[in-house]
């Protein structure tokens, strides 16, 4: 019975994604034309030239591209599903529904504010997009509840893997983790700040996987300890509930990054590949920046590295800015559907 919900949990995030694309198209086109302030005696500059404005709109643009490819992946998995994969697809759909609708909620608010008073005018449509999509976080399953479903699925996959692997598998897992510690958590790696390394897709993916695995293993260990200590499983899950949301979040971020990277690999046009690679790097580094407290606590990175990541996020926003309008135009939303006077191309 629950399986029938999966189709809806793919439709809703796709609809949320479309709303985020519309909001970003309106806000980025407007920000490219709207001029405010400027150097003493000079002319006013487009607001998208301001670093803070870039920071507010360009990482969300990168995230929207990332979610686009992840939802394509989810849709294809669903269309070509086999019975054996259904549980995993169900959890992925529940997770992507939460990830995409939360993302749209935040992005549309930022778009509204980024257009100032014009963003508040109904004729510019951001209010309608917000009105239509805000409830997406609740219906078709409340996001926070769905994230727990995702986490439980990850934990049972983890348990299954250990069950099937037997003691040799566990030894391998421990060995793999020790290897990670050696190659990725030594003082050279945790302090490595050269651009080539920080922009490397392999570094991004390994950092995301490390976070996903560590949080999952730690949640599993905590639940086991609580249950071994006599707590009912229901109560044990409640004690670690906040960590369960992190388990789901880390899994989704890894899937989204991985699918974005894979999609880029199949692109042949060099210019398109180049700009999508920059967007992918920005998505990855913006997530690492958001999760920096975790990486610092874990010892995976030192402050010098998280600071270098922050600097690079700024730089990538700056580098992508000249292509920002082309990147929203590439969403190819018909003017009749966009319908916002401030988004009409000059
Ligand atoms: C506009 C609209 C249209 C809808 N259409 C349909 C429809 O067509 N068909 C249909 O069947 N349903 C429909 N629904 C129902 C919808 O699916 C539910 O509202 C949704 O699943 C949330 O359930 P609830 O309202 O009972 O909230 P609750 O379950 O009461 O949740 C309230 C809050 O408590 C939190 N919470 C709940 N349980 C937990 C927990 N275990 N741990 C931590 N936090 C928790 C939630 O995160 C949430 O923030 C619709 C709802 C709306 C608003």
Coordinates of N, CA, C and O and ligand atoms in Angstrom, one line a residue, residues 5 9 97 102 135 137-146 148 152 234 238 241 245, ligand 1:
X5 N 2.7 5.3 -2.9 CA 3.0 6.7 -2.6 C 4.3 7.1 -3.4 O 4.5 8.3 -3.5
X9 N 5.7 10.8 -4.5 CA 7.0 11.4 -3.9 C 8.0 11.6 -4.9 O 9.1 12.1 -4.6
X97 N 12.2 13.7 -1.9 CA 11.0 14.6 -1.7 C 11.3 15.6 -0.7 O 11.1 16.8 -0.8
X102 N 12.4 21.1 0.7 CA 13.1 22.0 1.7 C 13.9 23.0 0.9 O 14.0 24.2 1.2
X135 N 3.6 24.1 1.1 CA 2.9 22.9 1.7 C 3.5 21.6 1.2 O 3.3 20.6 1.9
X137 N 6.3 20.6 1.8 CA 7.1 20.0 2.9 C 6.3 19.1 3.8 O 6.8 18.4 4.6
X138 N 4.9 19.3 3.7 CA 4.1 18.5 4.6 C 3.3 17.4 3.9 O 3.3 16.3 4.3
X139 N 2.6 17.8 2.8 CA 1.8 16.7 2.2 C 2.6 15.7 1.4 O 3.8 15.9 1.1
X140 N 2.0 14.6 1.1 CA 2.7 13.4 0.6 C 3.7 12.9 1.6 O 4.7 12.3 1.2
X141 N 3.5 13.2 2.9 CA 4.4 12.8 4.0 C 5.2 13.9 4.5 O 5.9 14.6 3.7
X142 N 5.1 14.2 5.8 CA 5.9 15.3 6.4 C 7.4 15.0 6.2 O 7.8 13.9 6.5
X143 N 8.1 16.0 5.8 CA 9.5 15.8 5.5 C 10.3 15.2 6.7 O 11.2 14.3 6.5
X144 N 10.1 15.7 7.9 CA 10.9 15.2 9.0 C 10.6 13.7 9.3 O 11.5 12.9 9.6
X145 N 9.3 13.4 9.1 CA 9.0 12.0 9.3 C 9.6 11.1 8.2 O 10.1 10.0 8.4
X146 N 9.5 11.6 6.9 CA 10.1 10.9 5.8 C 11.6 10.7 6.0 O 12.2 9.7 5.6
X148 N 13.1 10.2 8.6 CA 13.4 9.0 9.6 C 13.2 7.7 8.8 O 13.9 6.7 9.1
X152 N 16.0 4.9 8.6 CA 15.8 3.5 9.1 C 16.2 2.5 7.9 O 16.7 1.4 8.2
X234 N 12.0 1.4 20.4 CA 11.3 2.6 20.1 C 11.9 3.8 20.9 O 12.1 4.9 20.3
X238 N 14.3 7.1 19.6 CA 13.9 8.5 20.0 C 15.1 9.2 20.5 O 15.3 10.4 20.3
X241 N 17.2 10.4 17.6 CA 16.3 10.9 16.5 C 17.0 12.0 15.7 O 17.0 12.0 14.5
X245 N 18.2 12.1 11.4 CA 18.0 13.0 10.4 C 19.3 13.3 9.7 O 19.4 13.4 8.4
Ligands
LIG1 C1 -3.2 20.7 1.6 C2 -3.1 19.3 2.1 C3 -3.5 18.3 1.2 C4 -3.4 17.0 1.6 N1 -3.8 16.0 0.7 C5 -3.9 14.7 1.1 C6 -4.4 13.7 0.2 O1 -4.8 14.0 -0.9 N2 -4.4 12.4 0.7 C7 -4.0 12.1 1.9 O2 -4.0 10.9 2.3 N3 -3.4 13.0 2.7 C8 -3.4 14.3 2.4 N4 -2.9 15.3 3.2 C9 -2.4 14.8 4.6 C10 -0.9 14.9 4.7 O3 -0.3 13.8 4.1 C11 -0.5 15.0 6.2 O4 -0.9 16.3 6.6 C12 1.0 14.9 6.4 O5 1.4 13.5 6.2 C13 1.4 15.2 7.8 O6 0.5 14.6 8.8 P1 -0.2 15.4 9.9 O7 -0.9 16.6 9.3 O8 -1.1 14.4 10.6 O9 0.9 16.0 10.8 P2 1.5 15.4 12.1 O10 1.9 13.9 11.9 O11 0.6 15.7 13.3 O12 2.9 16.2 12.2 C14 2.9 17.5 12.9 C15 4.4 17.8 13.2 O13 4.9 16.8 14.1 C16 6.1 16.3 13.6 N5 6.1 14.8 13.9 C17 5.1 13.9 13.7 N6 5.5 12.7 14.0 C18 6.8 12.8 14.4 C19 7.8 11.8 14.9 N7 7.5 10.5 14.9 N8 9.0 12.3 15.2 C20 9.3 13.6 15.1 N9 8.4 14.6 14.7 C21 7.2 14.1 14.3 C22 6.1 16.5 12.1 O14 7.4 16.6 11.6 C23 5.3 17.8 12.0 O15 6.2 18.9 12.0 C24 -2.9 16.6 2.8 C25 -2.5 17.6 3.7 C26 -2.6 18.9 3.3 C27 -2.1 20.0 4.3

